[in-house]
Amino acid sequence: MAVSAYVVPQAAKSAIVLGAIVAIPCLLIFALAQGPIITTTTNFLVMLTAVAALGIFSGNSGILSFGQCSFMALGAQISATLTIAPALKKSAFPLLADAIIQSHFSLPIALLITLIVVGLIALAIGLAICRLNGSSATIATLGLLIIVESLIVAAQGFTRGNQAVYGIPKMTTLPVALGLAVATLVIARIYRDSRAGLLLRATRENHAAAQSIGINVPSQRLVAWVLSAMLSGLAGAMMAHMLTVFSPKQFYFDLTFSIIVMQVVGGLASVTGSLAGTVLITVVVEILRRSENGLDLGFVQIPQIFGVTEIGLCLIIIATLYTRREGLLGFAEIDRFLPFLRPRRSDLPRDTTAVADISRKPTGILRIDAISKAYGGLLAVDKVSLELPVGQILGLIGPNGSGKTTLLGCIAGTHQPTGGRITIDDIDVTGLPAHRIAHLGIGRTFQNIRLFTHLTALENVQAALTQRWPQMGYEALTVAALHLLADLKIADLAQRDAGTLSYGQQRRLEIARALALEPRFLLLDEPAAGMNESETEDLLGILAWLVQGRGLGLLIVDHDMQLIMRLCNQIAVLNKGELIALGSAADVQQSQAVREAYLGRRHAERIVA
Amino acid sequence: MEFFLQQFLNALALGGTYALLGLGLAVVFSVLGLINFAHGELMTLTGYGIFYALLFGVPYPLALIIGVVLATGAAILMERVAFRPVRNSSGTTMLLTSFAVSTILHILFQNLISARPKAIAVPNSLTGAVAIADMQIGVIQLLSILVTAVSLLALTLFLRRSLLGIAMRAAAEDFNVARLMGVNANLVISTAFGISGVLAGIAGILWLFQRGSVDPLMGFLPVLKAFIAVVLGGLGSLSGAVIGGFILGFIEVGLRAYLPDGVLAYRDAISLTLVILVLFFWPQGIVARREAVR
């Protein structure tokens, strides 16, 4: 298949609009105004760069980072070192190598070197941080902030220690800042809807589901982490060349907090939010800063108060978190508000001929060979062996706590089996991580539906499709995704956010997403749970089509006996981790062991009697 | 050998303080999923409580008790006023709220008290050293170790023996199920904050004895380090927090004692980098908390 670029047309248009919204007023100010407003605007643009850079990682991954300011500090430090006049450098940084002291670069070259060095440092750090989840990751970024600050202070001689670096050429003029800020904003917007951005947003919405469609979560995070760090470094360098003097303390908690407040108030998950938050907070801070030295309101004198600005920021963020947790824009981009940027139904490709050749049915057999899973002394699954050829349905039943979901987890790779082997034909997949197993032909759905809630139905399926067809362009992916949605009869819901769909529609979407990877085997964990009779009837139709139409092998865990008995070619019964019966519906119904497991020995005997 | 033993005790004392702080953070996190940035301000508040109590002529032991009570009350109040509105939201939302609370408290301390450190006299009986075998061991070190041990023991007994303690452990395992079993959510959460306040108060006193003064930022850095200790131990695990605290204490003291002079300035950076390296190999921390994927 031809490699074509993955570009979402809306994203490109939206990025241009965002850029213009920033550029036009700033150019007007540059052309018409003079004095302090030029400085304020330049400062705003530097902050905008920093906020948009933070958003690339935190907005798309959902992991709040306190560490981006450390990359700003590094960026400032490196770019300053590259551009300060050699004579001054010799006295300021006596321990630096001679070659560096003698070097004297222009701004573009200095920025380029800064970006590369910061990117490499971020890559090394990111290998560890991107493996952490949620709050642990946030705390690790906090550690990073402290590490870098203390390194810069400790490395006196290479740096100026905790003293100010001075004599930095003033090169961040308003037009330069504008160019760099707009570029950063455009990159952030395009990244959000790029292939990598889509996959990262999927991991933000649901970690386990992202793995189940083959996404390697740490490596997707790493891409955003490095990009975000490089642009943070850029913002730091811009700041250094704006201020001409800085000390390491300026890139510490206060700046970190300001940047985070801007992003969170605007909308953590939105690039438009970065812009809105930066504008709002810049205005508020300008007003508060003026009142910091005391204020004469005519009738009352307000004395000088330390930290009015910080208190103001705190109150704004608390108000935001109490009343509008997702920030001003939430997950929305500017496209939502400008009708001409919104995707129209007529924009969606109408030609929905299948890309994948589904007439060729899969072949193969999934073998579970004496799989065990122990938690300490407890055997949750005890040497269970099963076989599932394609085109067959295997039902897995058993009382609560009998190890069904654990067994499913061992096959899907979310649990590490402690013994036994799982193979697909001759490929050993035992103990592989979930995202690798997804690529080897095993799809799954979850007991509690796990969708990418704030992504559209279309994006849910596209995210999975890009895993199967990495080279496919956006157009072709859309066609294929719509085709899958049509198969599940939810094509008309393509542009709706997954979280807004009804229960039955969500189940269908989850199956459509699982099918996107063209699995040979599909594991369904209680697909009928919580469904009413007509929904269950629908589901039966879909499952039958999966087997007869697509030729998949299904492994179904469910408590709905009617569904299991009607559907399955074979039924396996687990009790306390052991396989106690395997056979047709009739065989299982006859089994004494099964009755005992479900009813207890005494009741079982009474029924037989 | 003497030097080593001396450092070993130092590490126990410092690690114990981190462990107390980390445990206070972990008690709240395990119940609520909140990482409380304002925990450090509870330490600072203890310091100011003691400072003012002494200023008004309150006897020393009573002043210490006032300090701890103040931190405990403040912790419970903090939850009522600031954290209840964001109780069921994401970790990020709660963390940011607590960060804002922490910053507001800093600034209040600065404006209402002073930005400069306030000296607190440490009783003479504590500044000396006792000779054991051939070693001179600081009384404060010994006291720190003793207080840490007693606190950990008392908390363990509370969590294992008392009904409320068992409810707390249940809530730490699975808060929703605990509530279904009739555990009173508000009571458990208030108790968690109360415990974290007591622990922050005790840690604050130990920290104060080392420094002899209190300033608005007193609690900030030790609590940042305690965060890292908690993540190292395994976020959400109480025993993990204690283990993480002691490990961090040992790393810091070890580096201070054995690093050559030239790189001594880098010890904070080195110790935190070591921790992050550990997390690279055990992303869940040392005592991992298992979560089922359903």
Short mmCIF file of C-alpha atoms in Angstrom, two decimals, chain A residues 62-64 66 125 127-129 131-144 146-148 150-151 154-156 158 208 252-254 257 260 264 268 304-308 310-311 313-315 317-318 321-322 325 375-376 405 414-415 444 446-448 450 525-526, chain B residues 29 33 35 37 81-104 107-108 110-111 115 220-221 224-225 227-229 231 234-235 265-270 272-274 276-277 279-285 290-294:
data_model
loop_
_atom_site.label_atom_id
_atom_site.label_comp_id
_atom_site.label_asym_id
_atom_site.label_seq_id
_atom_site.Cartn_x
_atom_site.Cartn_y
_atom_site.Cartn_z
CA GLY A 62 -3.51 13.43 30.72
CA ILE A 63 -0.39 13.42 32.93
CA LEU A 64 0.21 16.78 34.56
CA PHE A 66 5.75 19.94 36.72
CA ILE A 125 14.70 11.20 31.17
CA LEU A 127 12.50 6.64 29.10
CA ALA A 128 11.89 6.43 32.85
CA ILE A 129 9.11 8.96 33.36
CA ARG A 131 6.68 4.32 32.06
CA LEU A 132 4.95 5.76 35.13
CA ASN A 133 1.21 6.30 35.34
CA GLY A 134 -1.03 8.99 36.77
CA SER A 135 0.06 10.66 39.97
CA SER A 136 3.35 8.73 40.15
CA ALA A 137 4.38 10.28 36.84
CA THR A 138 3.43 13.74 38.06
CA ILE A 139 5.53 13.35 41.19
CA ALA A 140 8.45 12.11 39.11
CA THR A 141 8.25 15.28 36.99
CA LEU A 142 8.31 17.23 40.23
CA GLY A 143 11.50 15.36 41.10
CA LEU A 144 12.87 16.35 37.71
CA ILE A 146 14.19 19.76 41.67
CA ILE A 147 16.98 17.72 40.08
CA VAL A 148 17.61 20.16 37.25
CA SER A 150 19.88 21.72 41.99
CA LEU A 151 22.19 20.58 39.16
CA ALA A 154 25.63 22.95 41.96
CA ALA A 155 27.48 23.19 38.66
CA GLN A 156 28.87 26.63 39.43
CA PHE A 158 29.87 25.65 34.20
CA ALA A 208 -6.18 -0.66 29.25
CA TYR A 252 11.22 27.05 39.41
CA PHE A 253 7.91 26.64 41.15
CA ASP A 254 6.42 30.08 40.53
CA PHE A 257 2.58 27.17 38.62
CA ILE A 260 0.01 25.15 34.71
CA VAL A 264 -5.70 24.26 33.25
CA LEU A 268 -5.95 21.07 29.90
CA GLN A 304 1.27 46.70 50.09
CA ILE A 305 0.68 42.98 50.16
CA PHE A 306 3.25 40.40 49.14
CA GLY A 307 2.10 37.85 46.63
CA VAL A 308 -1.18 39.38 45.46
CA GLU A 310 0.05 34.39 43.39
CA ILE A 311 -3.07 34.59 45.54
CA LEU A 313 -3.74 32.79 40.45
CA CYS A 314 -4.61 30.39 43.28
CA LEU A 315 -8.14 31.69 43.56
CA ILE A 317 -7.50 27.95 39.58
CA ILE A 318 -9.52 26.90 42.61
CA LEU A 321 -11.51 23.39 39.53
CA TYR A 322 -14.63 23.82 41.66
CA ARG A 325 -13.11 21.19 36.12
CA TYR A 375 -1.50 -14.76 43.52
CA GLY A 376 0.77 -15.63 46.40
CA THR A 405 -11.68 -12.86 33.93
CA THR A 414 -3.00 -7.91 31.02
CA HIS A 415 -2.09 -10.68 33.49
CA ARG A 444 -10.91 -8.09 23.26
CA PHE A 446 -14.14 -5.38 28.48
CA GLN A 447 -16.62 -6.30 31.19
CA ASN A 448 -17.08 -2.59 31.99
CA ARG A 450 -13.86 0.84 27.96
CA ASP A 525 -15.94 -10.34 28.73
CA GLU A 526 -19.64 -10.36 29.69
CA PHE B 29 -3.85 9.21 49.21
CA GLY B 33 -6.44 9.58 45.75
CA ILE B 35 -1.60 14.02 46.82
CA PHE B 37 0.84 19.52 48.59
CA VAL B 81 -13.12 23.71 53.29
CA ALA B 82 -10.88 23.06 50.33
CA PHE B 83 -10.93 19.41 49.31
CA ARG B 84 -14.53 18.38 49.77
CA PRO B 85 -15.75 20.19 46.62
CA VAL B 86 -13.28 18.19 44.50
CA ARG B 87 -13.62 14.91 46.36
CA ASN B 88 -14.59 12.62 43.52
CA SER B 89 -12.58 14.21 40.76
CA SER B 90 -9.37 13.14 39.06
CA GLY B 91 -6.01 12.99 40.81
CA THR B 92 -4.81 15.96 38.78
CA THR B 93 -7.70 18.16 39.90
CA MET B 94 -7.17 17.34 43.56
CA LEU B 95 -3.41 17.76 43.30
CA LEU B 96 -3.77 21.20 41.75
CA THR B 97 -6.28 22.23 44.40
CA SER B 98 -3.86 21.23 47.13
CA PHE B 99 -1.04 23.06 45.35
CA ALA B 100 -3.15 26.22 45.34
CA VAL B 101 -4.00 25.77 49.03
CA SER B 102 -0.32 25.33 49.80
CA THR B 103 0.62 28.51 47.92
CA ILE B 104 -2.12 30.52 49.63
CA ILE B 107 1.63 33.81 51.28
CA LEU B 108 -0.56 34.12 54.35
CA GLN B 110 4.54 35.68 54.75
CA ASN B 111 2.07 38.49 55.16
CA ALA B 115 8.98 36.07 55.52
CA PHE B 220 7.91 22.64 51.44
CA LEU B 221 11.15 20.83 50.62
CA LEU B 224 8.50 17.29 48.20
CA LYS B 225 11.07 14.67 49.16
CA PHE B 227 6.30 12.67 47.83
CA ILE B 228 9.18 11.09 46.04
CA ALA B 229 9.67 8.62 48.89
CA VAL B 231 6.19 7.08 44.89
CA GLY B 234 4.53 2.48 45.81
CA LEU B 235 1.80 5.10 45.68
CA ALA B 265 26.96 19.82 45.89
CA TYR B 266 25.24 17.40 43.51
CA ARG B 267 23.89 15.13 46.24
CA ASP B 268 20.22 16.14 45.92
CA ALA B 269 20.35 15.66 42.18
CA ILE B 270 22.09 12.32 42.56
CA LEU B 272 16.57 11.92 43.23
CA THR B 273 18.09 10.54 40.03
CA LEU B 274 18.71 7.26 41.83
CA ILE B 276 13.89 7.80 39.29
CA LEU B 277 16.21 5.04 38.10
CA LEU B 279 11.20 3.67 39.14
CA PHE B 280 12.47 2.86 35.66
CA PHE B 281 12.78 -0.77 36.72
CA TRP B 282 9.77 -0.86 39.08
CA PRO B 283 7.27 1.65 37.68
CA GLN B 284 4.74 0.64 40.36
CA GLY B 285 7.18 1.34 43.18
CA ARG B 290 -2.45 -4.57 42.26
CA GLU B 291 -5.34 -3.40 40.20
CA ALA B 292 -7.59 -5.65 38.21
CA VAL B 293 -8.44 -4.83 34.60
CA ARG B 294 -12.06 -5.65 33.99
#
